Tab-separated table of C-alpha atoms in Angstrom:
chain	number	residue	atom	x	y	z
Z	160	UNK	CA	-32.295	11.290	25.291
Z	161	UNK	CA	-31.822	13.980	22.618
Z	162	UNK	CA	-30.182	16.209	25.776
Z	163	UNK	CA	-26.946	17.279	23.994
Z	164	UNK	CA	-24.787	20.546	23.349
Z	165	UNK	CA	-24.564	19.628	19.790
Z	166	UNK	CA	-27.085	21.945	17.630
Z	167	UNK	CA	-29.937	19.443	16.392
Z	168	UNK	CA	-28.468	18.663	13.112
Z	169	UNK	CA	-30.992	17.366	10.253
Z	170	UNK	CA	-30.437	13.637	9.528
Z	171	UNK	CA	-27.309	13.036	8.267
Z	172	UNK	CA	-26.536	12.646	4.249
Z	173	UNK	CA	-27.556	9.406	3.816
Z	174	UNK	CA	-25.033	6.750	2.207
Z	175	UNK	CA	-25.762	4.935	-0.672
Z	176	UNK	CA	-28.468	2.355	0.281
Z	177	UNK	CA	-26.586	-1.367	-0.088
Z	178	UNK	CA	-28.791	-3.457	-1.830
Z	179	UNK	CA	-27.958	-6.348	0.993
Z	180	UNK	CA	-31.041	-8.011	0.613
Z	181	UNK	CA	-31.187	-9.910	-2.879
Z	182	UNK	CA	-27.809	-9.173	-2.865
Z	183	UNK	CA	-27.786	-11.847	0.333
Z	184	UNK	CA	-30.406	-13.829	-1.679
Z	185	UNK	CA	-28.293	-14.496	-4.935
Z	186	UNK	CA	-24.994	-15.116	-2.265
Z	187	UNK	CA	-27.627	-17.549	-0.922
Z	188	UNK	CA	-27.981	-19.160	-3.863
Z	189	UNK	CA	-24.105	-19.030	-4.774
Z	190	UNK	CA	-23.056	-20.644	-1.399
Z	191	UNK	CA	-25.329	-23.620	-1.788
Z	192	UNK	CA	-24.791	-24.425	-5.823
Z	193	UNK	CA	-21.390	-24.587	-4.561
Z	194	UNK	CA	-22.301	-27.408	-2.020
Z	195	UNK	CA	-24.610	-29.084	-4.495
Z	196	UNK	CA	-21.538	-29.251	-7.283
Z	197	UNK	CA	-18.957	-28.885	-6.158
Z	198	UNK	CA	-18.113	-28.376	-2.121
Z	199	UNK	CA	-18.876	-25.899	0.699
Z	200	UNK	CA	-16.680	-22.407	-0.617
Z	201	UNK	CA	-14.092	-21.822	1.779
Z	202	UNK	CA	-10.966	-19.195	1.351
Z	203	UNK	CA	-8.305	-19.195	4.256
Z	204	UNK	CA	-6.883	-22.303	3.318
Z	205	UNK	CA	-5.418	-21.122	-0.078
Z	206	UNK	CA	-3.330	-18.954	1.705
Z	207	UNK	CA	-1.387	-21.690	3.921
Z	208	UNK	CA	-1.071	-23.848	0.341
Z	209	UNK	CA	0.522	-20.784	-1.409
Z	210	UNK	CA	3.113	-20.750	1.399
Z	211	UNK	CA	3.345	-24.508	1.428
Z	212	UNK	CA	3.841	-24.199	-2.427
Z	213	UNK	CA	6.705	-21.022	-1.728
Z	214	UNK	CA	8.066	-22.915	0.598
Z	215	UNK	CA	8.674	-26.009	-1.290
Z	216	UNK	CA	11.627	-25.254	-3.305
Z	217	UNK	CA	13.477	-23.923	-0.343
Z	218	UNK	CA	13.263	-27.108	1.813
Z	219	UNK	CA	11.097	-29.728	0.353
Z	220	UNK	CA	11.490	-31.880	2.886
Z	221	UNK	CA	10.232	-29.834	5.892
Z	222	UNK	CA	7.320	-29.163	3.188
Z	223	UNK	CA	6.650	-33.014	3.134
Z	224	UNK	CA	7.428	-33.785	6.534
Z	225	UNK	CA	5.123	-30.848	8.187
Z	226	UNK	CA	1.526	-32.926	8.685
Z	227	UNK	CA	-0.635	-29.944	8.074
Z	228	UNK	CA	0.622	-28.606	4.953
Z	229	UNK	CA	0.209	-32.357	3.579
Z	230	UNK	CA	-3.283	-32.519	5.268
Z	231	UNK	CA	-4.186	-29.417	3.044
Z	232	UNK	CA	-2.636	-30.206	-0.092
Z	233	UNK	CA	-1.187	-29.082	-3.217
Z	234	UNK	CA	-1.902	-25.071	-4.269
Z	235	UNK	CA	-3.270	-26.377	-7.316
Z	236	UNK	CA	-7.291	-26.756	-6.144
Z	237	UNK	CA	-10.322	-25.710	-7.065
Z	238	UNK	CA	-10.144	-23.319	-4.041
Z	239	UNK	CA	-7.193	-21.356	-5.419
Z	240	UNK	CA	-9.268	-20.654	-8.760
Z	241	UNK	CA	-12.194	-19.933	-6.535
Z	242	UNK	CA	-9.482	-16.965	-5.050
Z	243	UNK	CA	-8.764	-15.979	-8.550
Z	244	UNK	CA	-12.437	-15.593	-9.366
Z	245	UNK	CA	-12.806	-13.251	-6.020
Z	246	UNK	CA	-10.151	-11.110	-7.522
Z	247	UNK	CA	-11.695	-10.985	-10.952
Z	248	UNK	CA	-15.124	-10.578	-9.526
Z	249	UNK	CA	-13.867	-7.675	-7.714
Z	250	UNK	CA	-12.039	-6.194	-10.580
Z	251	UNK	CA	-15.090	-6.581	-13.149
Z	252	UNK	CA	-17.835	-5.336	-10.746
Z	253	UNK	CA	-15.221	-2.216	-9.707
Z	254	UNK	CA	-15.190	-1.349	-13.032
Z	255	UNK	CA	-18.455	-1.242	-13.740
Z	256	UNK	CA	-19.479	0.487	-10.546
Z	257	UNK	CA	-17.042	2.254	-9.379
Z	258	UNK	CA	-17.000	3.811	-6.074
Z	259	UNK	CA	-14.158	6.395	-4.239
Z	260	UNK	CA	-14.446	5.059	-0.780
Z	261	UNK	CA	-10.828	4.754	-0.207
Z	262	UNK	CA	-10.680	8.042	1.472
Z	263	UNK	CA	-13.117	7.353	4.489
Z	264	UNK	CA	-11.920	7.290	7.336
Z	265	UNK	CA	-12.357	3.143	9.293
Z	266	UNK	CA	-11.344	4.011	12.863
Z	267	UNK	CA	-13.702	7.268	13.112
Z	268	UNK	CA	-10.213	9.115	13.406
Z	269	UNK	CA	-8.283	9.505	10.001
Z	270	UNK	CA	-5.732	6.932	9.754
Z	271	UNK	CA	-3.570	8.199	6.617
Z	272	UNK	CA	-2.373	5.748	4.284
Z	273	UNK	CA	0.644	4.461	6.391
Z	274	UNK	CA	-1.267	3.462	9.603
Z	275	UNK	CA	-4.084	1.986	7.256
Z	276	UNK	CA	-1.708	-0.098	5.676
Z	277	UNK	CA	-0.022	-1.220	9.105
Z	278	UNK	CA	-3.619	-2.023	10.202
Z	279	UNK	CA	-4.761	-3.724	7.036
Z	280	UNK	CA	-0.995	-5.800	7.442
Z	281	UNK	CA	-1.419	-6.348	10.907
Z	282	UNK	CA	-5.501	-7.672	10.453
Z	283	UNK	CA	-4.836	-9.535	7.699
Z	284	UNK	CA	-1.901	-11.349	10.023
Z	285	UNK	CA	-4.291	-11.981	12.537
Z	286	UNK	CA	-7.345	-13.113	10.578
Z	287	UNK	CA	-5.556	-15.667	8.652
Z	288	UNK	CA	-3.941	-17.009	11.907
Z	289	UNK	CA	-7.141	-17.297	13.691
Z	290	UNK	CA	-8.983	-18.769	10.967
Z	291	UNK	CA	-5.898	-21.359	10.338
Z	292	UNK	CA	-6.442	-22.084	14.167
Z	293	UNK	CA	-10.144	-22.410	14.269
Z	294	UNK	CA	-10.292	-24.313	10.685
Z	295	UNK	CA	-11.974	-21.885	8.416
Z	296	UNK	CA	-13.326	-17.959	7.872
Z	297	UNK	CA	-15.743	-16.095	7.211
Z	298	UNK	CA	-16.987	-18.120	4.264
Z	299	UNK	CA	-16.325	-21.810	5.074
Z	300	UNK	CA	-17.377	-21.551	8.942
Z	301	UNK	CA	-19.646	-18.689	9.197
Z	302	UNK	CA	-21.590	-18.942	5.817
Z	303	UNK	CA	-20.348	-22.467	4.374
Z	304	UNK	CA	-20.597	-23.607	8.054
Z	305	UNK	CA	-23.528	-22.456	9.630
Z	306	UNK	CA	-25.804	-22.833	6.176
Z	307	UNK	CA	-24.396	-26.483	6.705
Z	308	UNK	CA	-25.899	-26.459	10.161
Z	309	UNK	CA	-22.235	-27.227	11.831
Z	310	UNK	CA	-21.738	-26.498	15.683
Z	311	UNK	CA	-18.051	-25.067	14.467
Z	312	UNK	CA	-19.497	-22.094	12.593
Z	313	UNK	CA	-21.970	-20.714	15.105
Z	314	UNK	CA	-18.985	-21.091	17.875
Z	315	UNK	CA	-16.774	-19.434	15.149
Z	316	UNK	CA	-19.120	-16.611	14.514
Z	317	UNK	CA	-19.253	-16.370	18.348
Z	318	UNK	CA	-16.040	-15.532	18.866
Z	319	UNK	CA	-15.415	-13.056	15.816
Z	320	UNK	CA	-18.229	-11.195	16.634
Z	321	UNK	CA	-17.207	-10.809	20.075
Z	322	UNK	CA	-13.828	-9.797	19.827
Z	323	UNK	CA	-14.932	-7.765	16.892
Z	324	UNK	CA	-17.350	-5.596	18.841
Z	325	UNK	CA	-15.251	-4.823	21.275
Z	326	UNK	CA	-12.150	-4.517	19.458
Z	327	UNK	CA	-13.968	-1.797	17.053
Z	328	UNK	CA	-15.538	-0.074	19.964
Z	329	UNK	CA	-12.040	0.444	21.406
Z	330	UNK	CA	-10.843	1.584	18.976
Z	331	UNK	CA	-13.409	4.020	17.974
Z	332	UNK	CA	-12.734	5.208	21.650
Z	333	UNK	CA	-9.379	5.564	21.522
Z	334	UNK	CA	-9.362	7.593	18.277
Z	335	UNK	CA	-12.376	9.255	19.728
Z	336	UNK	CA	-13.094	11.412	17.062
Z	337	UNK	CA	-16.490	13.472	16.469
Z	338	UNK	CA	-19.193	10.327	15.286
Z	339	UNK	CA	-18.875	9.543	11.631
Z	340	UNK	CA	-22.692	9.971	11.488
Z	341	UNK	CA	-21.635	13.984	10.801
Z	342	UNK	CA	-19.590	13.421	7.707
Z	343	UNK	CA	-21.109	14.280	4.616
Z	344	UNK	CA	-19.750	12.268	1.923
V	1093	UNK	CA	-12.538	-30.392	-14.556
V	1094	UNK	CA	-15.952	-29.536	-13.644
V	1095	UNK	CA	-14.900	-28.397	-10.019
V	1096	UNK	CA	-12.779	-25.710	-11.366
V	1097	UNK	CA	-15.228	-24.511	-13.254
V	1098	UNK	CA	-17.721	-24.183	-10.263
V	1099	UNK	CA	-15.043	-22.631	-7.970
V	1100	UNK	CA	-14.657	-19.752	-10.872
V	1101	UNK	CA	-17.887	-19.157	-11.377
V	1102	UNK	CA	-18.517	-19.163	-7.587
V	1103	UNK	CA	-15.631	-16.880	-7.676
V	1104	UNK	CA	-16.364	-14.194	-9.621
V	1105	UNK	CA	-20.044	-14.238	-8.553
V	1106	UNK	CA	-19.242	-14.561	-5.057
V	1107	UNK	CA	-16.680	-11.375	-5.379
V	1108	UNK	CA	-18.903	-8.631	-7.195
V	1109	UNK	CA	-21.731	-9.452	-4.657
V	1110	UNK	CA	-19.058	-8.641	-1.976
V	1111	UNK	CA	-18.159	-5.582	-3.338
V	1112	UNK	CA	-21.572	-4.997	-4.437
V	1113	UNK	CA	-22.607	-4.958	-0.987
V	1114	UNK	CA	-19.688	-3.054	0.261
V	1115	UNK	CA	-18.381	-5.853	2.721
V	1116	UNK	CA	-15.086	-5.261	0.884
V	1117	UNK	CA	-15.022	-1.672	2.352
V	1118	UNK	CA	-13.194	-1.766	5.678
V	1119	UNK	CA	-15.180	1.318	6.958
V	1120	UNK	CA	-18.381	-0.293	6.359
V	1121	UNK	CA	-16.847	-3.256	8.516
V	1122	UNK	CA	-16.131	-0.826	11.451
V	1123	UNK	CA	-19.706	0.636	11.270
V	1124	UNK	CA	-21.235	-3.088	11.254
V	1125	UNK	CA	-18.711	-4.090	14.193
V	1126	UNK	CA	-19.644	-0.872	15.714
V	1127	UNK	CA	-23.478	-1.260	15.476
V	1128	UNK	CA	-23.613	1.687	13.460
V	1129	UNK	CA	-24.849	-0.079	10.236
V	1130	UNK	CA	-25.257	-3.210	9.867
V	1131	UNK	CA	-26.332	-3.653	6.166
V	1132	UNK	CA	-23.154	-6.113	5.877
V	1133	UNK	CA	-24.713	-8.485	8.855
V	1134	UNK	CA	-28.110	-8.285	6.938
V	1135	UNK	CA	-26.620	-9.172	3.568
V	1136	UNK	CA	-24.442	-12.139	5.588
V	1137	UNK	CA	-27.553	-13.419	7.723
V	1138	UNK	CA	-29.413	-13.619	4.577
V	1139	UNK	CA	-27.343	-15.537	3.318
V	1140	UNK	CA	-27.405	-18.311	5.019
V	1141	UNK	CA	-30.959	-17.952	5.740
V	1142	UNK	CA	-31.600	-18.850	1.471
V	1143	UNK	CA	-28.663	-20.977	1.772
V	1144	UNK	CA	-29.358	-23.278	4.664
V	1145	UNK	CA	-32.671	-23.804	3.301
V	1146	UNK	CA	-31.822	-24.254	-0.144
V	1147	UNK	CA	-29.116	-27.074	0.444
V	1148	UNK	CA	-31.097	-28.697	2.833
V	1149	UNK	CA	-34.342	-28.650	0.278
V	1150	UNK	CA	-31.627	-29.610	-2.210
V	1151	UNK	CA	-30.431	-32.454	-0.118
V	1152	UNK	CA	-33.569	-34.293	0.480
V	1153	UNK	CA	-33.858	-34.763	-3.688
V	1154	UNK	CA	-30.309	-35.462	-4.645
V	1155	UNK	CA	-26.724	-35.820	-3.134
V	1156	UNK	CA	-25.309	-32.896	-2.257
V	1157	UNK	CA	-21.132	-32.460	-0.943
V	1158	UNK	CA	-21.772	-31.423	2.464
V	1159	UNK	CA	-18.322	-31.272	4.287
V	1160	UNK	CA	-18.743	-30.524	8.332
V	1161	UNK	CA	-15.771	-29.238	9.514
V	1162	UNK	CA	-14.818	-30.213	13.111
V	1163	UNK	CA	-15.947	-28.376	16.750
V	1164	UNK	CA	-13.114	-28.024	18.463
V	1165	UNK	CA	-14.262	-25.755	20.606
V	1166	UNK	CA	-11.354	-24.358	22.314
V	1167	UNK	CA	-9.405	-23.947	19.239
V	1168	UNK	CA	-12.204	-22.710	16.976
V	1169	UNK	CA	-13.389	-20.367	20.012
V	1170	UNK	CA	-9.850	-18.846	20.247
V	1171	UNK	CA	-9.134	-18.528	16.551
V	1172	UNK	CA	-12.596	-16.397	16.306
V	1173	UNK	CA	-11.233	-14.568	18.700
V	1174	UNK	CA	-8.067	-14.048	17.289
V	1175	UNK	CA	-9.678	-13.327	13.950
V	1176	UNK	CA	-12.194	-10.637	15.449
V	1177	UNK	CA	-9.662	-8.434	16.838
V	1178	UNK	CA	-7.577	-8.267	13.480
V	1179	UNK	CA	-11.218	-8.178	11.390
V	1180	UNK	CA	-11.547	-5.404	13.420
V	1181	UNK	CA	-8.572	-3.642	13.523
V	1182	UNK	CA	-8.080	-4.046	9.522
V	1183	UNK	CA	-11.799	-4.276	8.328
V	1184	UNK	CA	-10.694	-7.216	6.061
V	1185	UNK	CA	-11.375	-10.849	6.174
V	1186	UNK	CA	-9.533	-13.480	4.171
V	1187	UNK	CA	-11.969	-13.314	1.167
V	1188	UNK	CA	-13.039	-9.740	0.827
V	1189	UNK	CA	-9.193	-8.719	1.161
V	1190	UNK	CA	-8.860	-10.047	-2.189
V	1191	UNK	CA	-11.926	-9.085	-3.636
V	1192	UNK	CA	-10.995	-5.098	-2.754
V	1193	UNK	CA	-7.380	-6.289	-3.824
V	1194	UNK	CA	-9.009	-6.584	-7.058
V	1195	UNK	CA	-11.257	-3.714	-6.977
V	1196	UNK	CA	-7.853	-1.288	-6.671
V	1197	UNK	CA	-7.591	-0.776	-3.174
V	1198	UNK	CA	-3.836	-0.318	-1.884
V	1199	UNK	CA	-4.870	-1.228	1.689
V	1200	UNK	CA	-6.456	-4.850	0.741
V	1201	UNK	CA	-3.024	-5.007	-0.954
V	1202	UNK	CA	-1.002	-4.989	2.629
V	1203	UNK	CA	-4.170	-7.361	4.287
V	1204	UNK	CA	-3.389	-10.219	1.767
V	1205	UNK	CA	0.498	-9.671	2.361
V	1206	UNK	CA	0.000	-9.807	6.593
V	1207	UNK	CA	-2.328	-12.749	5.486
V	1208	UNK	CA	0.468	-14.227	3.825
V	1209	UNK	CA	2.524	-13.743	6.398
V	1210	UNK	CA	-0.079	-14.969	9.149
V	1211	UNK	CA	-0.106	-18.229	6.784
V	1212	UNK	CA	3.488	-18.371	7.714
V	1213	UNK	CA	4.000	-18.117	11.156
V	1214	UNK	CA	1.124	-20.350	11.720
V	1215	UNK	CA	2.807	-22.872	9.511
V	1216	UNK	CA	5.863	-22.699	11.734
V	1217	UNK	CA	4.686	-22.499	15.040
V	1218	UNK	CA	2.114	-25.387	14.454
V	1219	UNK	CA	3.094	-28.309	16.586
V	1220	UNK	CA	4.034	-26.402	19.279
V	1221	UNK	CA	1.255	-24.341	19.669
V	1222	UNK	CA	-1.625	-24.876	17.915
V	1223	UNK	CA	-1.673	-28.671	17.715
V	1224	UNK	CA	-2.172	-28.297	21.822
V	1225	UNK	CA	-5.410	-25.638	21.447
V	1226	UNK	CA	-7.090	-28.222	18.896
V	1227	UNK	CA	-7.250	-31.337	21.171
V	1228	UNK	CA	-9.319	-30.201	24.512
V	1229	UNK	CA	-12.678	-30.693	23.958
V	1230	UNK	CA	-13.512	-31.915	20.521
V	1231	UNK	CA	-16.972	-32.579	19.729
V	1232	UNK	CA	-16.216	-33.595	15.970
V	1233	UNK	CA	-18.031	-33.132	12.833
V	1234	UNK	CA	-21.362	-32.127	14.408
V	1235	UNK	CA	-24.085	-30.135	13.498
V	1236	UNK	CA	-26.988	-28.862	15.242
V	1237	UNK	CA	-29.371	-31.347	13.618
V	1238	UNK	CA	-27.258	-33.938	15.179
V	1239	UNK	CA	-27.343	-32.573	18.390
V	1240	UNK	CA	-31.004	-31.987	18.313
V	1241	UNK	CA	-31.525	-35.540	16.593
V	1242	UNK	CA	-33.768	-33.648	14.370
V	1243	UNK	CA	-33.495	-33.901	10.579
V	1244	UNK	CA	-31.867	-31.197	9.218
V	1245	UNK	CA	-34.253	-29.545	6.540
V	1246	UNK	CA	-36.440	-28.775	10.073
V	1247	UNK	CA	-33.581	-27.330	11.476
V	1248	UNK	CA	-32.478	-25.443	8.423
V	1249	UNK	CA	-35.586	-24.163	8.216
V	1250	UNK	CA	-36.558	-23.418	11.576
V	1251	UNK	CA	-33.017	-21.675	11.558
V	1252	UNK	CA	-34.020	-19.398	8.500
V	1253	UNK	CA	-36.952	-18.380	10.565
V	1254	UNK	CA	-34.944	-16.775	13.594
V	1255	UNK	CA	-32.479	-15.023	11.083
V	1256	UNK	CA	-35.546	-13.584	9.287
V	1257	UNK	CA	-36.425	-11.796	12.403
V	1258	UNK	CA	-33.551	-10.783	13.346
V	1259	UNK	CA	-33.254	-9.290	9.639
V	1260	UNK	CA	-36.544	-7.748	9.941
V	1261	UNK	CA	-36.350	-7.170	14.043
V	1262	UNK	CA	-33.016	-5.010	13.831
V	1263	UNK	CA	-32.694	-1.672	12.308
V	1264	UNK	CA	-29.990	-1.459	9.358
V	1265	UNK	CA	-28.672	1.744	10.692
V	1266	UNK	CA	-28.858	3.090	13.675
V	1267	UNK	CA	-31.134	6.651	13.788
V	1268	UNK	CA	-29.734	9.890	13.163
V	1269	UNK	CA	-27.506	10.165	16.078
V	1270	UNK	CA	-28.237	13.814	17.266
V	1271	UNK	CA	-27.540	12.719	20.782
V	1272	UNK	CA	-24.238	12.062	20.259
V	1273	UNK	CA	-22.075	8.900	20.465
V	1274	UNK	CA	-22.630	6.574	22.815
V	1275	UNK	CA	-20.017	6.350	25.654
């Protein structure tokens, strides 16, 4: 139970409550406008188009001759504006509350700013290769997907949030660094 | 016309509530992923709790541009996979990368760049590799109202039910951890 050498702290300083529940309400509501208007919001494959579209003026004909950068189509979509807006969206709301959270630490152990840029490189490698491979992210299979009812974003979700958990927990081991609980920030 | 519109607006909207909730902080990942916090998982789950329901209300008066994408279950099991390990390793996924590109982060910077990069490789290694991982058992577009032959605003809403208690059953953060970490 509460057995330990440490000396019985007080509860830690609390971080700033998130606000997730109308904030999850009005994402709600976002998600499924979309789907009325428009279609379900999806991200990963504007990523694949923008190398389709960089790709193009090197060799345009392994460009038209490779079947899944046909399937997905030209760069300029409605999803590549809906990328655009994420960027702006996180610009404006950054601006108006801004928050110094670069600093904190992600593995428990402090990465410094080359290894958290070699991590952030070598996720963002892997997320967009998985998501390619399983047809969609976070947004099209997990919250486009699963609000939609489809068996691909529960399996989806599955899987992230298995390899996730234990990915994270390794790590946290591996740094294994005093809890994070303990920092005051 | 009208599309673009919607995907801007959706855009914008959909990226201050990310970084409104924090879910573009790769810390706050690794606490959610870590079952230290998981105010993230509460502000996702309620999403599609409102959403599901919503659509599916939406549905039953007027058209709506439902687009199921395909269970291919060893592929989409395996790219989840693949996807976990570098959501947890960088604390980004492919949307809120962008969103704390936007918000000034340096780090989001280099996860849109590997992203780019991912897009890459996966474009050239594609018929080798991933075409095989997409054939064995593929179920199609289906959904779990199909499955269940149940219509769906009974599933949506039964669906939104379950969520709800996990959102109320789990605690957002786990208590003051005077006992140490778990090990």
């Amino acid at each position: 139970m509460d057995a330990s050498t440490e000396s019985p702290t007080p509860a830690p300083a609390p971080r700033p409550t998130v606000a997730w529940a109308p904030l999850g309400a009005l994402f709600g509501v976002v998600c499924a406008a979309a789907i009325w208007l428009w279609a379900p919001i999806g991200v990963s494959t504007t990523y694949p188009r923008l190398v389709g579209a960089l790709l193009r003026p090197l060799s345009a004909g392994y460009v038209a001759g490779h079947p899944m950068l046909v399937q997905i189509g030209s760069v300029v979509s409605p999803e590549s504006v809906l990328v655009v807006g994420l960027l702006l969206g996180g610009l404006v709301a950054s601006r108006l509350w801004p928050r110094r959270a670069d600093a904190e630490p992600v593995h428990r152990a402090a990465e410094g700013p080359t290894r958290r840029a070699l991590h952030a490189f070598v996720g963002g490698f892997l997320i967009i290769f998985g998501a390619r491979l399983a047809g969609g992210c976070t947004s099209g299979h997990i919250l486009s997907g699963i609000i939609q009812l489809s068996l691909s974003g529960f399996v989806f979700a599955f899987g992230v949030f298995g390899a996730g958990i234990i990915t994270a927990r390794l790590l946290a081991r591996r740094s294994g660094a005093r809890p994070l609980e303990q920092e005051r920030s | 016309m009208s599309a673009y519109l919607v995907a801007l607006v959706a855009g914008v909207a959909m990226g201050a509530l990310i970084y409104a909730a924090r879910a573009s902080e790769p810390a706050q990942i690794a606490r959610m992923l870590r079952l230290e916090d998981l105010s993230v998982l509460k502000f996702m789950l309620t999403t599609i709790a409102v959403g599901t329901v919503l659509v599916y209300a939406l549905s039953l008066a007027t058209p709506v541009h439902f687009a199921i994408k395909p269970a291919y279950l060893v592929g989409v099991l395996v790219g989840g996979g693949i996807f976990g390990v570098g959501f947890a390793l960088g604390g980004y996924c492919p949307g809120t990368c962008v969103v704390g590109a936007g918000a000034g982060r340096r780090d989001a910077l280099f996860a849109v760049l590997g992203g780019l990069v991912g897009a890459l490789v996966f474009t050239l290694v594609y018929r080798p590799l991933v075409v095989p991982l997409m054939r064995p058992l593929q179920l199609g577009k289906v959904t779990l109202a199909s499955l269940l032959h149940a219509p769906g605003w009974l599933v949506a809403f039964a669906l939104a039910v379950v969520l709800g208690a996990a959102i109320v059953g789990l605690p957002t953060v786990r208590g003051a951890r005077r006992g140490g970490s778990p090990t």
